[in-house]
Tab-separated table of C-alpha atoms in Angstrom:
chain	number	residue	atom	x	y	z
T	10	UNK	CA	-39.691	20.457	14.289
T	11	UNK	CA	-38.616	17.109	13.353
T	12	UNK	CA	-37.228	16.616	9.650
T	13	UNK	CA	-35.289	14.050	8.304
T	14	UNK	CA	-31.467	15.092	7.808
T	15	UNK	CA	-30.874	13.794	4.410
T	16	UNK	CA	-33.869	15.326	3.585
T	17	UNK	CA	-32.489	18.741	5.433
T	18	UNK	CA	-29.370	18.398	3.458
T	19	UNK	CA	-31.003	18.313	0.290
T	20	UNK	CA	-32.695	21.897	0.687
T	21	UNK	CA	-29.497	23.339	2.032
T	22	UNK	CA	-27.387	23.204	-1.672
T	23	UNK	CA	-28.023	22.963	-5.021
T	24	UNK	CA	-25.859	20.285	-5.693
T	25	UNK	CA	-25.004	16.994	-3.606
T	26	UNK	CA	-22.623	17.644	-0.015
T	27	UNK	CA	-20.414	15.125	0.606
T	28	UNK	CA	-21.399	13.195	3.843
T	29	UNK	CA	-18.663	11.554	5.562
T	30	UNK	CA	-18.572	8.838	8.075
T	31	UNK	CA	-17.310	11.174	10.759
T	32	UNK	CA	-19.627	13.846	12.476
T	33	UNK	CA	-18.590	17.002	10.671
T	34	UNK	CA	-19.685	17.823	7.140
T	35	UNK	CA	-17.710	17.979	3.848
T	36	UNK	CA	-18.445	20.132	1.582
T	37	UNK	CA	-16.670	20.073	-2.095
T	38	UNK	CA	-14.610	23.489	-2.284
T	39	UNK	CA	-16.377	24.095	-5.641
T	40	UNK	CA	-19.962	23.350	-4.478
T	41	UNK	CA	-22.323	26.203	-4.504
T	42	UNK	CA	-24.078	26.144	-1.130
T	43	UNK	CA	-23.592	29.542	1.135
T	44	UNK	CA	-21.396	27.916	3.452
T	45	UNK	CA	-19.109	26.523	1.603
T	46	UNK	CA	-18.606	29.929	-0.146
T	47	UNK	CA	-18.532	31.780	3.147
T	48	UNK	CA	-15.871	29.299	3.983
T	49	UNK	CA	-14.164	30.180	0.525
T	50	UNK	CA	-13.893	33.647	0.665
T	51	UNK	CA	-13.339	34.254	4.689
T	52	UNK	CA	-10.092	32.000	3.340
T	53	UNK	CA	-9.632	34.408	0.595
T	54	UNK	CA	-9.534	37.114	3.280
T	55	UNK	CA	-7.085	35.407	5.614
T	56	UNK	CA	-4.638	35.167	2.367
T	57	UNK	CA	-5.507	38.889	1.529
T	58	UNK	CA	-4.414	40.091	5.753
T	59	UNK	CA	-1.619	37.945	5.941
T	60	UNK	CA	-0.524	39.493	2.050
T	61	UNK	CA	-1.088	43.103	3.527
T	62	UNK	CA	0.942	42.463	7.481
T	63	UNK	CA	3.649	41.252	5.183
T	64	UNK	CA	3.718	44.430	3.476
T	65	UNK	CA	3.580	46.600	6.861
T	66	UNK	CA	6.167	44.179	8.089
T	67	UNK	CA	8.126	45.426	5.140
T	68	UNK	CA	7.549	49.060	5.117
T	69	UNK	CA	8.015	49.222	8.845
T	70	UNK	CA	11.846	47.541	8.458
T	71	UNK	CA	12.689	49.919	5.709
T	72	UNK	CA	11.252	53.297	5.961
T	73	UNK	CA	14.056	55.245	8.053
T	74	UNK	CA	11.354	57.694	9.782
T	75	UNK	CA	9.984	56.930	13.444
T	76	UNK	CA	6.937	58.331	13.251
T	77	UNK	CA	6.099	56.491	9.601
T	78	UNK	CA	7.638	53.311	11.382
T	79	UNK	CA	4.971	54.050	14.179
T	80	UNK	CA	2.238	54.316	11.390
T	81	UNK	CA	3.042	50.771	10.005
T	82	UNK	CA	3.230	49.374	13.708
T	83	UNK	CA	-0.423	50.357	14.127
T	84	UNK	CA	-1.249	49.060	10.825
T	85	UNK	CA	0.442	45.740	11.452
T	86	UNK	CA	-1.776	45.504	14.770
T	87	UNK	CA	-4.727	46.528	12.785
T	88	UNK	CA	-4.464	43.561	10.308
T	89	UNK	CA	-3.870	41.105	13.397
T	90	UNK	CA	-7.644	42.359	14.619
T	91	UNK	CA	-8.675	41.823	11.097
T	92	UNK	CA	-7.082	38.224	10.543
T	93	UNK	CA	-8.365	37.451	14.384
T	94	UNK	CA	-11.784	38.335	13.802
T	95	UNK	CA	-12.073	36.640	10.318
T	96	UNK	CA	-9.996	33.651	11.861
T	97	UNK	CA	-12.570	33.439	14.266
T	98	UNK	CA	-15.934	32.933	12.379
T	99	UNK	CA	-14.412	30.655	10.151
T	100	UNK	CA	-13.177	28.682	13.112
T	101	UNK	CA	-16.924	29.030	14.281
T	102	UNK	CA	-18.224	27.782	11.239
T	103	UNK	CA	-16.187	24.621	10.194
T	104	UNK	CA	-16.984	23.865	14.034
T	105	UNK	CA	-20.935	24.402	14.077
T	106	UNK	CA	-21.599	23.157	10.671
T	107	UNK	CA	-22.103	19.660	11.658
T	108	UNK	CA	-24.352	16.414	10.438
T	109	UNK	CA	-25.086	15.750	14.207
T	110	UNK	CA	-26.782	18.794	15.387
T	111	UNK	CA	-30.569	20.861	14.842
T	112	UNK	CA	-30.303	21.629	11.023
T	113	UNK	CA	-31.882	25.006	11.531
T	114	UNK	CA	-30.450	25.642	14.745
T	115	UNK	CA	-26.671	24.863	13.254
T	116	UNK	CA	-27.364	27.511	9.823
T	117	UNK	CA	-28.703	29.626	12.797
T	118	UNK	CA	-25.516	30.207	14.645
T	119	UNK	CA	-23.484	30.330	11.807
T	120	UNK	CA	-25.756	32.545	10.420
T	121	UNK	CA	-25.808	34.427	13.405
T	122	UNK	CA	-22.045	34.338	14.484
T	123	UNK	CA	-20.998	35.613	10.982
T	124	UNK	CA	-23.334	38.430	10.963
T	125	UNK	CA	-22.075	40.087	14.150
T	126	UNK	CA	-18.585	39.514	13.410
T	127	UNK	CA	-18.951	41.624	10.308
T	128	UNK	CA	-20.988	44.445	12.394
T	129	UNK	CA	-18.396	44.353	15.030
T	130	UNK	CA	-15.910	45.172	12.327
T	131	UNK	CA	-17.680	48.008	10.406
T	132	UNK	CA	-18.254	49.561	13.636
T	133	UNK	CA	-14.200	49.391	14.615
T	134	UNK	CA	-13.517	50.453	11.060
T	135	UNK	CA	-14.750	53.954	12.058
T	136	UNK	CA	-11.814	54.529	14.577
T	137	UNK	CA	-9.336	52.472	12.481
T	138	UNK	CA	-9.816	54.171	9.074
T	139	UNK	CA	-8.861	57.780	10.158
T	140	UNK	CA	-5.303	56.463	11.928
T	141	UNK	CA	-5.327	54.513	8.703
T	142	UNK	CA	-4.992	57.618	6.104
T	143	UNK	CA	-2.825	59.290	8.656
T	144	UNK	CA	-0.194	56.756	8.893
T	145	UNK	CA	-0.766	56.316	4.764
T	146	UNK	CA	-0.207	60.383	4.758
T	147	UNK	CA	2.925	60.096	6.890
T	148	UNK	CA	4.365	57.365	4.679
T	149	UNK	CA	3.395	59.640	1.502
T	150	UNK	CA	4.961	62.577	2.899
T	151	UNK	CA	7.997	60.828	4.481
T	152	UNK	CA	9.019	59.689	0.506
T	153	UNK	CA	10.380	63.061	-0.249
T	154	UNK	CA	10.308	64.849	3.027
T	155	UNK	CA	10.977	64.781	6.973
T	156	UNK	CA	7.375	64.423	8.425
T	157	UNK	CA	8.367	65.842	11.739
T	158	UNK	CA	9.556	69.128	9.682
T	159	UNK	CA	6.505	69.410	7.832
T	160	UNK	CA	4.223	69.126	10.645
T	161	UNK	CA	5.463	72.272	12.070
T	162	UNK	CA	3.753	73.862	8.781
T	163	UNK	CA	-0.070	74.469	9.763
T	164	UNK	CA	-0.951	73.646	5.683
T	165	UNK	CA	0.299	69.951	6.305
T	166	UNK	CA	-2.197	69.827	9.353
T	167	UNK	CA	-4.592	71.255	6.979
T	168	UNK	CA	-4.010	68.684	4.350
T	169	UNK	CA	-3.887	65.830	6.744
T	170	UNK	CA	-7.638	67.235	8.069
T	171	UNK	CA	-9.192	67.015	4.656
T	172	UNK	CA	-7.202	63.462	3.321
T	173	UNK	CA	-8.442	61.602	6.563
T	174	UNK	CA	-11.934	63.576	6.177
T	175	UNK	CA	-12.067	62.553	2.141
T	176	UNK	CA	-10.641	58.645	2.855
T	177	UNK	CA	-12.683	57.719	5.954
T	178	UNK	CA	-15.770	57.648	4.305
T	179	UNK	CA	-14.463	56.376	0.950
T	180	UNK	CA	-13.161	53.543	2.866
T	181	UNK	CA	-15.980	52.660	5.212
T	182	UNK	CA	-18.427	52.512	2.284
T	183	UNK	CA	-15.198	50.665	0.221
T	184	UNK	CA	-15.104	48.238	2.923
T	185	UNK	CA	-19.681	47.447	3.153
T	186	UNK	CA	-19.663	47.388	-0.562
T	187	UNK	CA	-16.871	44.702	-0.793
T	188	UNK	CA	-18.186	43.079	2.530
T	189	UNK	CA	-21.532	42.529	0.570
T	190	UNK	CA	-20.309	41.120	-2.624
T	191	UNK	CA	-18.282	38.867	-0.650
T	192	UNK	CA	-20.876	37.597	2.018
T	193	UNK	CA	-24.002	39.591	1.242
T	194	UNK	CA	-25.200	37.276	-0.911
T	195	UNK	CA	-24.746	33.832	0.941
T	196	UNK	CA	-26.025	35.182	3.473
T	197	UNK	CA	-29.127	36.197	2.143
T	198	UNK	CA	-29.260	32.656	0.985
T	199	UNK	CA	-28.632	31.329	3.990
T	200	UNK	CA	-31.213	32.895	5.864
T	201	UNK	CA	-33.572	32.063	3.010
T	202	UNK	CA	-32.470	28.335	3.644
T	203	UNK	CA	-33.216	28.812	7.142
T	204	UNK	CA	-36.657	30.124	6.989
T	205	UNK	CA	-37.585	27.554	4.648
T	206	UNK	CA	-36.739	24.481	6.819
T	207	UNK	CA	-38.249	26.588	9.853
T	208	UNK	CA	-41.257	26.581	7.715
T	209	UNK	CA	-41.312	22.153	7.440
């Protein structure tokens, strides 16, 4: 497939990119095309982890109790995957989407790369949201209470059993519904975009 790029560019947003000199596009923060709001809200994300490891940070310096300070470690290490792997495909983006390359094969790999990112963290989610509600049951029981003490009582085991049973699934589903209002969409665009110019 051969197409002219300005003429490329011109399908790929519904207003006009910015086209610098240099090799790598510009895209005005406000414009509407998918990768530029990809780009938008993986930044929103970054500022949402970084908002949440502050807050582990926190709880982990002040909450007296080991085993609720152990909780907050894991969550701390949990938002590092999470800012990693977000980090990462919007590294891979702002590096792929370039003026110099295949059109089609550049929305491709973003397309692509952002898709399995997202898979590869719904699928960790299912490990990570159980140790989630436990550490978030810990820190709930350690506000009025010695957790160690009340784990010797076979109802706290019981309650723990049916909060993590109740929240993992809340959470995954949580987690896909917010995913897809927050990259559903341009994606879907975006591999519209890309079977159109396939299609030239």
């Amino acid at each position: 497939m051969s197409m002219d790029l300005n003429e490329a560019w011109k399908k790929l947003a519904e207003e006009k990119l910015q086209q610098p000199f240099g090799e790598t596009v510009a895209v005005n923060k406000k414009s509407k095309h998918p990768v530029q709001k990809l780009i938008n809200n993986l930044l929103f994300t970054l500022g949402f982890v970084v908002f949440f490891e502050t807050a582990f940070i926190a709880l982990a310096v002040v909450m007296p109790q080991p085993i609720v300070k152990i909780g907050m470690v894991f969550m701390m290490a949990v938002y590092v995957f999470y800012f990693l792997i977000n980090f990462r495909i919007l590294k891979h983006i702002r590096a792929t989407f370039r003026l110099d390359e295949n059109v089609v094969h550049t929305l491709r790999a973003i397309y692509n790369n952002t898709l399995q990112s997202l898979k590869m963290q719904r699928r960790a989610s299912l490990f990570i949201y159980p140790l989630a509600g436990t550490s978030g049951f810990f820190l709930g029981l350690s506000i009025e209470s010695n957790v160690l003490e009340m784990l010797q009582n076979k109802f706290t085991w019981l309650a723990l059993v049916v909060t993590v049973a109740i929240l993992t699934p809340i959470s995954y589903y949580l987690a896909v519904w917010l995913e897809k209002i927050s990259y559903g969409k341009y994606l879907h665009q975006l591999h519209t975009m890309i079977n159109e110019l396939s299609q030239e």
